[in-house]
């Protein structure tokens, strides 16, 4: 059945060129043929296509993708065509009019699907060290035109979802027209770091988000990620964490300087207190409060492609 789906489709889908053009990935449909649906409807349509793709080509644990099969599928090519509609005039203003949780869901889903799109369109994706910077910055052509403005993966993650923190050079400047869709820093939710999948094996699993399930979805993503990536050794008074928490320590601690203990305190607040690793983290923090030295270690990040092994 899958092989029939992969070989079926009209000539436009069959001949679709996935590579970037004019510095963007979503160029395939001419401007005068873009669908003028509202942003909620468009987001819903794209979510359905992404959900169908992930249902067929994503591993059960959400960490692996069958990229070759996905690239040949009709569903992926339909998604590529649908992504062109993001270019329609006025869409950026429509997104800006959404509540913060709706915008957050839209951009979380866009980020995760854009990584997959970019990995197939601009191989080898972020798995190679020398390709990683251009891949996320958009210099490789991995950008979406949204309402007439280019957005790279860095733009979506750091400038939109992280609220353009002043200390981060990847943030939007104050006069940047794209800033209208930025989640206010006061409403920033650090749990997004457990929902963004950058295409690497060490990334969190891929899930689909909506405004209705956002809080629950982020809570579940945080719990699943921490259960897998937070390892506490109470005898050694140490904890080993994902490198994500090293890179974004300030997002969790809320402090300008690096403060690993403050970051751990925030982490415990984001987890149900009765489960591991929250129970052990709280005991570790009690030791730190009593003046004992606590070691915070970080695992190496596995940037190899999150491809499901058959």
PDB file of C-alpha atoms in Angstrom:
ATOM      1  CA  UNK A   1       0.000   0.000   0.000  1.00  0.00           C
ATOM      2  CA  UNK A   2       2.817   2.389   0.916  1.00  0.00           C
ATOM      3  CA  UNK A   3       4.665   1.729  -2.364  1.00  0.00           C
ATOM      4  CA  UNK A   4       1.487   2.479  -4.327  1.00  0.00           C
ATOM      5  CA  UNK A   5       1.121   5.784  -2.502  1.00  0.00           C
ATOM      6  CA  UNK A   6       4.733   6.706  -3.136  1.00  0.00           C
ATOM      7  CA  UNK A   7       4.455   6.082  -6.891  1.00  0.00           C
ATOM      8  CA  UNK A   8       1.039   7.690  -7.378  1.00  0.00           C
ATOM      9  CA  UNK A   9       0.254  11.362  -7.953  1.00  0.00           C
ATOM     10  CA  UNK A  10      -0.085  13.825 -10.790  1.00  0.00           C
ATOM     11  CA  UNK A  11       2.771  15.185 -12.886  1.00  0.00           C
ATOM     12  CA  UNK A  12       3.211  18.334 -10.755  1.00  0.00           C
ATOM     13  CA  UNK A  13       3.721  16.292  -7.614  1.00  0.00           C
ATOM     14  CA  UNK A  14       5.942  13.767  -9.364  1.00  0.00           C
ATOM     15  CA  UNK A  15       8.217  16.456 -10.804  1.00  0.00           C
ATOM     16  CA  UNK A  16       8.398  18.601  -7.676  1.00  0.00           C
ATOM     17  CA  UNK A  17      11.839  20.132  -7.093  1.00  0.00           C
ATOM     18  CA  UNK A  18      12.550  20.138  -3.369  1.00  0.00           C
ATOM     19  CA  UNK A  19      15.645  22.343  -3.409  1.00  0.00           C
ATOM     20  CA  UNK A  20      15.447  26.010  -2.322  1.00  0.00           C
ATOM     21  CA  UNK A  21      14.860  28.791  -4.843  1.00  0.00           C
ATOM     22  CA  UNK A  22      15.166  32.543  -4.250  1.00  0.00           C
ATOM     23  CA  UNK A  23      16.435  31.700  -0.759  1.00  0.00           C
ATOM     24  CA  UNK A  24      13.249  29.920   0.359  1.00  0.00           C
ATOM     25  CA  UNK A  25      11.779  26.413   0.392  1.00  0.00           C
ATOM     26  CA  UNK A  26       8.105  27.332  -0.167  1.00  0.00           C
ATOM     27  CA  UNK A  27       8.244  28.793  -3.672  1.00  0.00           C
ATOM     28  CA  UNK A  28       6.392  26.132  -5.669  1.00  0.00           C
ATOM     29  CA  UNK A  29       2.989  27.757  -6.197  1.00  0.00           C
ATOM     30  CA  UNK A  30       2.825  31.060  -8.178  1.00  0.00           C
ATOM     31  CA  UNK A  31       1.706  34.070  -6.141  1.00  0.00           C
ATOM     32  CA  UNK A  32      -1.530  34.479  -8.095  1.00  0.00           C
ATOM     33  CA  UNK A  33      -2.519  30.884  -7.275  1.00  0.00           C
ATOM     34  CA  UNK A  34      -2.000  30.991  -3.501  1.00  0.00           C
ATOM     35  CA  UNK A  35      -4.979  29.878  -1.413  1.00  0.00           C
ATOM     36  CA  UNK A  36      -6.398  32.822   0.564  1.00  0.00           C
ATOM     37  CA  UNK A  37      -7.640  30.881   3.601  1.00  0.00           C
ATOM     38  CA  UNK A  38      -7.435  32.408   7.076  1.00  0.00           C
ATOM     39  CA  UNK A  39      -4.499  31.569   9.297  1.00  0.00           C
ATOM     40  CA  UNK A  40      -6.370  29.174  11.609  1.00  0.00           C
ATOM     41  CA  UNK A  41      -7.734  27.193   8.661  1.00  0.00           C
ATOM     42  CA  UNK A  42      -4.340  27.160   6.935  1.00  0.00           C
ATOM     43  CA  UNK A  43      -2.594  26.035  10.098  1.00  0.00           C
ATOM     44  CA  UNK A  44      -5.203  23.294  10.567  1.00  0.00           C
ATOM     45  CA  UNK A  45      -4.756  22.065   6.984  1.00  0.00           C
ATOM     46  CA  UNK A  46      -0.980  21.959   7.368  1.00  0.00           C
ATOM     47  CA  UNK A  47      -1.315  20.190  10.726  1.00  0.00           C
ATOM     48  CA  UNK A  48      -3.446  17.472   9.097  1.00  0.00           C
ATOM     49  CA  UNK A  49      -0.834  16.901   6.390  1.00  0.00           C
ATOM     50  CA  UNK A  50       1.978  16.830   8.949  1.00  0.00           C
ATOM     51  CA  UNK A  51       0.017  14.495  11.225  1.00  0.00           C
ATOM     52  CA  UNK A  52      -0.556  12.123   8.311  1.00  0.00           C
ATOM     53  CA  UNK A  53       3.139  12.202   7.383  1.00  0.00           C
ATOM     54  CA  UNK A  54       4.286  11.613  10.948  1.00  0.00           C
ATOM     55  CA  UNK A  55       1.722   8.838  11.423  1.00  0.00           C
ATOM     56  CA  UNK A  56       3.202   6.949   8.473  1.00  0.00           C
ATOM     57  CA  UNK A  57       6.898   7.802   8.611  1.00  0.00           C
ATOM     58  CA  UNK A  58       7.711   8.627  12.246  1.00  0.00           C
ATOM     59  CA  UNK A  59       8.855   5.950  14.675  1.00  0.00           C
ATOM     60  CA  UNK A  60       6.582   5.064  17.595  1.00  0.00           C
ATOM     61  CA  UNK A  61       8.750   7.001  20.070  1.00  0.00           C
ATOM     62  CA  UNK A  62       8.802  10.104  17.853  1.00  0.00           C
ATOM     63  CA  UNK A  63      12.604  10.149  17.602  1.00  0.00           C
ATOM     64  CA  UNK A  64      13.213   8.593  14.191  1.00  0.00           C
ATOM     65  CA  UNK A  65      11.990   9.411  10.670  1.00  0.00           C
ATOM     66  CA  UNK A  66      12.063   7.227   7.576  1.00  0.00           C
ATOM     67  CA  UNK A  67      13.348  10.037   5.383  1.00  0.00           C
ATOM     68  CA  UNK A  68      13.694   8.160   2.087  1.00  0.00           C
ATOM     69  CA  UNK A  69      10.132   6.849   2.196  1.00  0.00           C
ATOM     70  CA  UNK A  70       8.841  10.239   3.303  1.00  0.00           C
ATOM     71  CA  UNK A  71      10.590  12.035   0.418  1.00  0.00           C
ATOM     72  CA  UNK A  72       8.854   9.753  -2.105  1.00  0.00           C
ATOM     73  CA  UNK A  73       5.426  10.087  -0.544  1.00  0.00           C
ATOM     74  CA  UNK A  74       2.512  12.001  -2.011  1.00  0.00           C
ATOM     75  CA  UNK A  75       1.728  13.388   1.448  1.00  0.00           C
ATOM     76  CA  UNK A  76       5.093  15.133   1.735  1.00  0.00           C
ATOM     77  CA  UNK A  77       4.797  16.661  -1.717  1.00  0.00           C
ATOM     78  CA  UNK A  78       1.312  17.905  -0.886  1.00  0.00           C
ATOM     79  CA  UNK A  79       2.756  19.468   2.265  1.00  0.00           C
ATOM     80  CA  UNK A  80       5.456  21.203   0.188  1.00  0.00           C
ATOM     81  CA  UNK A  81       2.783  22.716  -2.056  1.00  0.00           C
ATOM     82  CA  UNK A  82       0.650  23.702   0.944  1.00  0.00           C
ATOM     83  CA  UNK A  83       3.652  25.469   2.513  1.00  0.00           C
ATOM     84  CA  UNK A  84       3.635  27.872  -0.446  1.00  0.00           C
ATOM     85  CA  UNK A  85       0.414  29.374   0.905  1.00  0.00           C
ATOM     86  CA  UNK A  86       2.394  30.768   3.823  1.00  0.00           C
ATOM     87  CA  UNK A  87       3.589  33.433   1.380  1.00  0.00           C
ATOM     88  CA  UNK A  88       0.188  35.053   0.983  1.00  0.00           C
ATOM     89  CA  UNK A  89      -0.028  38.793   1.600  1.00  0.00           C
ATOM     90  CA  UNK A  90      -1.298  39.736   5.037  1.00  0.00           C
ATOM     91  CA  UNK A  91      -0.603  36.388   6.673  1.00  0.00           C
ATOM     92  CA  UNK A  92       1.993  37.820   9.054  1.00  0.00           C
ATOM     93  CA  UNK A  93      -0.521  40.331  10.377  1.00  0.00           C
ATOM     94  CA  UNK A  94      -3.100  37.534  10.741  1.00  0.00           C
ATOM     95  CA  UNK A  95      -0.663  35.465  12.809  1.00  0.00           C
ATOM     96  CA  UNK A  96       0.169  38.518  14.925  1.00  0.00           C
ATOM     97  CA  UNK A  97      -3.542  38.869  15.763  1.00  0.00           C
ATOM     98  CA  UNK A  98      -3.637  35.392  17.331  1.00  0.00           C
ATOM     99  CA  UNK A  99      -3.312  34.845  21.074  1.00  0.00           C
ATOM    100  CA  UNK A 100       0.189  33.964  22.260  1.00  0.00           C
ATOM    101  CA  UNK A 101      -0.626  30.276  22.797  1.00  0.00           C
ATOM    102  CA  UNK A 102      -2.047  29.998  19.273  1.00  0.00           C
ATOM    103  CA  UNK A 103       1.037  31.657  17.792  1.00  0.00           C
ATOM    104  CA  UNK A 104       3.263  29.386  19.846  1.00  0.00           C
ATOM    105  CA  UNK A 105       1.512  26.270  18.538  1.00  0.00           C
ATOM    106  CA  UNK A 106       1.691  27.530  14.938  1.00  0.00           C
ATOM    107  CA  UNK A 107       5.429  28.192  15.129  1.00  0.00           C
ATOM    108  CA  UNK A 108       6.273  25.002  17.056  1.00  0.00           C
ATOM    109  CA  UNK A 109       4.640  22.963  14.307  1.00  0.00           C
ATOM    110  CA  UNK A 110       6.227  25.073  11.568  1.00  0.00           C
ATOM    111  CA  UNK A 111       9.689  24.641  13.080  1.00  0.00           C
ATOM    112  CA  UNK A 112       9.448  20.864  13.353  1.00  0.00           C
ATOM    113  CA  UNK A 113       8.029  20.373   9.853  1.00  0.00           C
ATOM    114  CA  UNK A 114      10.473  22.903   8.351  1.00  0.00           C
ATOM    115  CA  UNK A 115      13.403  20.923   9.776  1.00  0.00           C
ATOM    116  CA  UNK A 116      12.130  17.807   8.012  1.00  0.00           C
ATOM    117  CA  UNK A 117      11.479  19.766   4.795  1.00  0.00           C
ATOM    118  CA  UNK A 118      14.930  21.356   4.966  1.00  0.00           C
ATOM    119  CA  UNK A 119      16.709  18.074   5.705  1.00  0.00           C
ATOM    120  CA  UNK A 120      15.243  16.548   2.533  1.00  0.00           C
ATOM    121  CA  UNK A 121      15.683  19.691   0.410  1.00  0.00           C
ATOM    122  CA  UNK A 122      19.219  20.614   1.514  1.00  0.00           C
ATOM    123  CA  UNK A 123      21.093  17.422   2.426  1.00  0.00           C
ATOM    124  CA  UNK A 124      22.758  16.434   4.663  1.00  0.00           C
ATOM    125  CA  UNK A 125      20.728  18.770   6.900  1.00  0.00           C
ATOM    126  CA  UNK A 126      22.175  19.675  10.304  1.00  0.00           C
ATOM    127  CA  UNK A 127      23.981  16.365  10.871  1.00  0.00           C
ATOM    128  CA  UNK A 128      27.270  17.626   9.369  1.00  0.00           C
ATOM    129  CA  UNK A 129      29.102  20.154  11.564  1.00  0.00           C
ATOM    130  CA  UNK A 130      30.026  22.489   8.698  1.00  0.00           C
ATOM    131  CA  UNK A 131      26.427  22.496   7.392  1.00  0.00           C
ATOM    132  CA  UNK A 132      24.763  23.117  10.763  1.00  0.00           C
ATOM    133  CA  UNK A 133      25.202  26.888  10.980  1.00  0.00           C
ATOM    134  CA  UNK A 134      23.969  27.612   7.422  1.00  0.00           C
ATOM    135  CA  UNK A 135      21.078  25.174   7.892  1.00  0.00           C
ATOM    136  CA  UNK A 136      19.642  26.920  10.956  1.00  0.00           C
ATOM    137  CA  UNK A 137      20.575  30.485   9.972  1.00  0.00           C
ATOM    138  CA  UNK A 138      18.883  30.158   6.581  1.00  0.00           C
ATOM    139  CA  UNK A 139      22.041  30.813   4.564  1.00  0.00           C
ATOM    140  CA  UNK A 140      21.548  27.359   3.019  1.00  0.00           C
ATOM    141  CA  UNK A 141      18.121  28.388   1.701  1.00  0.00           C
ATOM    142  CA  UNK A 142      16.237  26.676   4.526  1.00  0.00           C
ATOM    143  CA  UNK A 143      13.766  29.532   5.003  1.00  0.00           C
ATOM    144  CA  UNK A 144      10.016  29.916   4.713  1.00  0.00           C
ATOM    145  CA  UNK A 145       8.494  33.058   3.262  1.00  0.00           C
ATOM    146  CA  UNK A 146       5.669  33.884   5.679  1.00  0.00           C
ATOM    147  CA  UNK A 147       3.490  36.791   4.605  1.00  0.00           C
ATOM    148  CA  UNK A 148       6.290  38.271   2.502  1.00  0.00           C
ATOM    149  CA  UNK A 149       9.047  37.949   5.118  1.00  0.00           C
ATOM    150  CA  UNK A 150      11.768  35.299   5.282  1.00  0.00           C
ATOM    151  CA  UNK A 151      11.995  33.174   8.430  1.00  0.00           C
ATOM    152  CA  UNK A 152      14.888  30.826   9.148  1.00  0.00           C
ATOM    153  CA  UNK A 153      14.823  28.127  11.811  1.00  0.00           C
ATOM    154  CA  UNK A 154      16.919  30.408  14.034  1.00  0.00           C
ATOM    155  CA  UNK A 155      14.354  33.176  13.522  1.00  0.00           C
ATOM    156  CA  UNK A 156      11.492  30.909  14.576  1.00  0.00           C
ATOM    157  CA  UNK A 157      13.257  29.453  17.601  1.00  0.00           C
ATOM    158  CA  UNK A 158      15.145  32.411  19.023  1.00  0.00           C
ATOM    159  CA  UNK A 159      13.379  35.510  17.742  1.00  0.00           C
ATOM    160  CA  UNK A 160       9.773  34.263  17.783  1.00  0.00           C
ATOM    161  CA  UNK A 161       9.410  31.446  20.319  1.00  0.00           C
ATOM    162  CA  UNK A 162      12.099  32.592  22.789  1.00  0.00           C
ATOM    163  CA  UNK A 163      10.824  36.167  22.665  1.00  0.00           C
ATOM    164  CA  UNK A 164      13.943  37.776  21.153  1.00  0.00           C
ATOM    165  CA  UNK A 165      16.052  37.956  24.345  1.00  0.00           C
ATOM    166  CA  UNK A 166      18.238  41.054  24.279  1.00  0.00           C
ATOM    167  CA  UNK A 167      21.472  39.126  24.883  1.00  0.00           C
ATOM    168  CA  UNK A 168      20.992  36.812  21.873  1.00  0.00           C
ATOM    169  CA  UNK A 169      22.321  38.029  18.525  1.00  0.00           C
ATOM    170  CA  UNK A 170      19.719  35.872  16.745  1.00  0.00           C
ATOM    171  CA  UNK A 171      16.881  37.994  18.133  1.00  0.00           C
ATOM    172  CA  UNK A 172      14.885  40.395  15.969  1.00  0.00           C
ATOM    173  CA  UNK A 173      15.907  44.030  16.187  1.00  0.00           C
ATOM    174  CA  UNK A 174      13.296  46.427  17.532  1.00  0.00           C
ATOM    175  CA  UNK A 175      12.467  47.793  14.054  1.00  0.00           C
ATOM    176  CA  UNK A 176      12.250  44.366  12.357  1.00  0.00           C
ATOM    177  CA  UNK A 177       8.781  43.979  10.747  1.00  0.00           C
ATOM    178  CA  UNK A 178       8.776  40.288  11.698  1.00  0.00           C
ATOM    179  CA  UNK A 179       8.781  41.243  15.361  1.00  0.00           C
ATOM    180  CA  UNK A 180       4.967  41.544  15.316  1.00  0.00           C
ATOM    181  CA  UNK A 181       4.685  37.732  15.652  1.00  0.00           C
ATOM    182  CA  UNK A 182       7.236  37.412  18.471  1.00  0.00           C
ATOM    183  CA  UNK A 183       5.987  35.803  21.671  1.00  0.00           C
ATOM    184  CA  UNK A 184       6.532  38.465  24.369  1.00  0.00           C
ATOM    185  CA  UNK A 185       9.458  37.521  26.582  1.00  0.00           C
ATOM    186  CA  UNK A 186       7.114  37.897  29.566  1.00  0.00           C
ATOM    187  CA  UNK A 187       5.035  35.027  28.122  1.00  0.00           C
ATOM    188  CA  UNK A 188       8.004  32.881  27.108  1.00  0.00           C
ATOM    189  CA  UNK A 189       7.655  29.221  28.092  1.00  0.00           C
ATOM    190  CA  UNK A 190      11.005  27.391  28.490  1.00  0.00           C
ATOM    191  CA  UNK A 191       9.236  24.080  27.884  1.00  0.00           C
ATOM    192  CA  UNK A 192       9.449  24.803  24.142  1.00  0.00           C
ATOM    193  CA  UNK A 193      12.999  23.451  24.346  1.00  0.00           C
ATOM    194  CA  UNK A 194      11.483  20.012  24.958  1.00  0.00           C
ATOM    195  CA  UNK A 195       9.166  20.371  21.950  1.00  0.00           C
ATOM    196  CA  UNK A 196      11.541  21.598  19.211  1.00  0.00           C
ATOM    197  CA  UNK A 197      13.142  18.859  17.142  1.00  0.00           C
ATOM    198  CA  UNK A 198      16.223  19.975  15.215  1.00  0.00           C
ATOM    199  CA  UNK A 199      16.647  16.734  13.244  1.00  0.00           C
ATOM    200  CA  UNK A 200      19.300  15.167  15.508  1.00  0.00           C
ATOM    201  CA  UNK A 201      19.182  11.965  17.543  1.00  0.00           C
ATOM    202  CA  UNK A 202      19.559  13.891  20.813  1.00  0.00           C
ATOM    203  CA  UNK A 203      16.527  16.086  20.045  1.00  0.00           C
ATOM    204  CA  UNK A 204      13.184  15.712  21.814  1.00  0.00           C
ATOM    205  CA  UNK A 205      10.519  13.601  20.040  1.00  0.00           C
ATOM    206  CA  UNK A 206       8.314  15.242  17.407  1.00  0.00           C
ATOM    207  CA  UNK A 207       4.734  15.973  18.441  1.00  0.00           C
ATOM    208  CA  UNK A 208       1.935  18.078  16.980  1.00  0.00           C
ATOM    209  CA  UNK A 209       0.629  21.050  18.966  1.00  0.00           C
ATOM    210  CA  UNK A 210      -2.527  23.147  18.982  1.00  0.00           C
ATOM    211  CA  UNK A 211      -3.708  25.970  21.217  1.00  0.00           C
ATOM    212  CA  UNK A 212      -6.163  23.553  22.853  1.00  0.00           C
ATOM    213  CA  UNK A 213      -3.508  20.979  23.807  1.00  0.00           C
ATOM    214  CA  UNK A 214      -0.493  23.255  24.166  1.00  0.00           C
ATOM    215  CA  UNK A 215      -0.108  23.303  27.943  1.00  0.00           C
ATOM    216  CA  UNK A 216      -0.782  19.591  28.310  1.00  0.00           C
ATOM    217  CA  UNK A 217       1.424  18.797  25.313  1.00  0.00           C
ATOM    218  CA  UNK A 218       4.344  20.824  26.663  1.00  0.00           C
ATOM    219  CA  UNK A 219       3.912  19.259  30.114  1.00  0.00           C
ATOM    220  CA  UNK A 220       4.023  15.756  28.639  1.00  0.00           C
ATOM    221  CA  UNK A 221       6.994  16.650  26.416  1.00  0.00           C
ATOM    222  CA  UNK A 222       8.878  18.032  29.422  1.00  0.00           C
ATOM    223  CA  UNK A 223       8.163  14.962  31.532  1.00  0.00           C
ATOM    224  CA  UNK A 224       9.129  12.520  28.774  1.00  0.00           C
ATOM    225  CA  UNK A 225      12.328  14.375  27.957  1.00  0.00           C
ATOM    226  CA  UNK A 226      13.443  14.697  31.576  1.00  0.00           C
ATOM    227  CA  UNK A 227      12.665  11.061  32.345  1.00  0.00           C
ATOM    228  CA  UNK A 228      14.993  10.151  29.485  1.00  0.00           C
ATOM    229  CA  UNK A 229      17.689  12.818  29.761  1.00  0.00           C
ATOM    230  CA  UNK A 230      18.034  13.731  33.472  1.00  0.00           C
ATOM    231  CA  UNK A 231      20.170  11.257  35.425  1.00  0.00           C
ATOM    232  CA  UNK A 232      20.649  11.911  39.152  1.00  0.00           C
ATOM    233  CA  UNK A 233      23.316  10.185  41.261  1.00  0.00           C
ATOM    234  CA  UNK A 234      22.473  11.024  44.877  1.00  0.00           C
ATOM    235  CA  UNK A 235      25.517   9.221  46.305  1.00  0.00           C
ATOM    236  CA  UNK A 236      27.868  11.235  44.089  1.00  0.00           C
ATOM    237  CA  UNK A 237      25.786  14.415  44.555  1.00  0.00           C
ATOM    238  CA  UNK A 238      25.680  14.881  40.789  1.00  0.00           C
ATOM    239  CA  UNK A 239      23.245  15.165  37.922  1.00  0.00           C
ATOM    240  CA  UNK A 240      23.841  14.619  34.207  1.00  0.00           C
ATOM    241  CA  UNK A 241      21.654  16.620  31.833  1.00  0.00           C
ATOM    242  CA  UNK A 242      21.033  17.106  28.139  1.00  0.00           C
ATOM    243  CA  UNK A 243      23.239  19.718  26.477  1.00  0.00           C
ATOM    244  CA  UNK A 244      20.015  21.620  25.741  1.00  0.00           C
ATOM    245  CA  UNK A 245      19.933  22.688  29.391  1.00  0.00           C
ATOM    246  CA  UNK A 246      23.534  23.901  29.118  1.00  0.00           C
ATOM    247  CA  UNK A 247      22.785  25.998  26.039  1.00  0.00           C
ATOM    248  CA  UNK A 248      19.596  27.496  27.484  1.00  0.00           C
ATOM    249  CA  UNK A 249      20.396  27.616  31.188  1.00  0.00           C
ATOM    250  CA  UNK A 250      19.335  31.284  31.409  1.00  0.00           C
ATOM    251  CA  UNK A 251      15.961  30.514  29.851  1.00  0.00           C
ATOM    252  CA  UNK A 252      15.230  28.229  32.799  1.00  0.00           C
ATOM    253  CA  UNK A 253      17.002  30.061  35.619  1.00  0.00           C
ATOM    254  CA  UNK A 254      15.625  33.471  34.657  1.00  0.00           C
ATOM    255  CA  UNK A 255      18.998  34.991  35.517  1.00  0.00           C
ATOM    256  CA  UNK A 256      21.436  36.891  33.348  1.00  0.00           C
ATOM    257  CA  UNK A 257      24.382  34.843  34.558  1.00  0.00           C
ATOM    258  CA  UNK A 258      24.716  31.062  34.321  1.00  0.00           C
ATOM    259  CA  UNK A 259      23.212  29.523  37.471  1.00  0.00           C
ATOM    260  CA  UNK A 260      22.837  25.750  37.230  1.00  0.00           C
ATOM    261  CA  UNK A 261      21.210  25.387  40.650  1.00  0.00           C
ATOM    262  CA  UNK A 262      18.540  27.959  39.759  1.00  0.00           C
ATOM    263  CA  UNK A 263      18.005  26.093  36.500  1.00  0.00           C
ATOM    264  CA  UNK A 264      17.501  22.818  38.410  1.00  0.00           C
ATOM    265  CA  UNK A 265      14.982  24.520  40.713  1.00  0.00           C
ATOM    266  CA  UNK A 266      12.963  25.668  37.703  1.00  0.00           C
ATOM    267  CA  UNK A 267      13.137  22.188  36.215  1.00  0.00           C
ATOM    268  CA  UNK A 268      11.577  20.667  39.333  1.00  0.00           C
ATOM    269  CA  UNK A 269       8.717  23.179  39.115  1.00  0.00           C
ATOM    270  CA  UNK A 270       7.989  22.029  35.571  1.00  0.00           C
ATOM    271  CA  UNK A 271       7.635  18.374  36.607  1.00  0.00           C
ATOM    272  CA  UNK A 272       5.055  16.519  38.718  1.00  0.00           C
ATOM    273  CA  UNK A 273       6.732  16.457  42.156  1.00  0.00           C
ATOM    274  CA  UNK A 274       5.960  12.791  42.820  1.00  0.00           C
ATOM    275  CA  UNK A 275       7.802  11.342  39.817  1.00  0.00           C
ATOM    276  CA  UNK A 276      11.408  10.745  38.938  1.00  0.00           C
ATOM    277  CA  UNK A 277      13.570  12.635  38.245  1.00  0.00           C
ATOM    278  CA  UNK A 278      11.788  15.377  40.245  1.00  0.00           C
ATOM    279  CA  UNK A 279      12.031  13.435  43.525  1.00  0.00           C
ATOM    280  CA  UNK A 280      15.790  12.953  43.205  1.00  0.00           C
ATOM    281  CA  UNK A 281      16.337  16.503  41.949  1.00  0.00           C
ATOM    282  CA  UNK A 282      14.581  17.877  45.032  1.00  0.00           C
ATOM    283  CA  UNK A 283      16.823  15.788  47.289  1.00  0.00           C
ATOM    284  CA  UNK A 284      19.862  17.019  45.356  1.00  0.00           C
ATOM    285  CA  UNK A 285      18.742  20.616  45.831  1.00  0.00           C
ATOM    286  CA  UNK A 286      18.300  19.989  49.567  1.00  0.00           C
ATOM    287  CA  UNK A 287      21.951  18.929  49.654  1.00  0.00           C
ATOM    288  CA  UNK A 288      22.952  22.106  47.794  1.00  0.00           C
ATOM    289  CA  UNK A 289      20.921  24.221  50.230  1.00  0.00           C
ATOM    290  CA  UNK A 290      22.757  22.505  53.113  1.00  0.00           C
ATOM    291  CA  UNK A 291      26.062  23.674  51.685  1.00  0.00           C
ATOM    292  CA  UNK A 292      27.111  20.453  49.977  1.00  0.00           C
ATOM    293  CA  UNK A 293      28.781  20.666  46.586  1.00  0.00           C
ATOM    294  CA  UNK A 294      26.595  19.458  43.716  1.00  0.00           C
ATOM    295  CA  UNK A 295      28.084  18.600  40.325  1.00  0.00           C
ATOM    296  CA  UNK A 296      26.047  19.433  37.218  1.00  0.00           C
ATOM    297  CA  UNK A 297      27.293  17.568  34.158  1.00  0.00           C
ATOM    298  CA  UNK A 298      26.127  17.708  30.550  1.00  0.00           C
ATOM    299  CA  UNK A 299      26.037  14.895  27.999  1.00  0.00           C
ATOM    300  CA  UNK A 300      27.539  15.307  24.545  1.00  0.00           C
ATOM    301  CA  UNK A 301      24.926  16.083  21.914  1.00  0.00           C
ATOM    302  CA  UNK A 302      24.426  13.468  19.200  1.00  0.00           C
ATOM    303  CA  UNK A 303      23.948  15.456  15.991  1.00  0.00           C
ATOM    304  CA  UNK A 304      23.654  12.417  13.725  1.00  0.00           C
ATOM    305  CA  UNK A 305      20.433  12.381  11.711  1.00  0.00           C
ATOM    306  CA  UNK A 306      17.307  11.163  13.482  1.00  0.00           C
ATOM    307  CA  UNK A 307      16.692   8.516  10.851  1.00  0.00           C
ATOM    308  CA  UNK A 308      14.760   5.426  11.845  1.00  0.00           C
ATOM    309  CA  UNK A 309      16.883   2.332  11.334  1.00  0.00           C
ATOM    310  CA  UNK A 310      15.053  -0.326   9.384  1.00  0.00           C
TER     311      UNK A 310
END
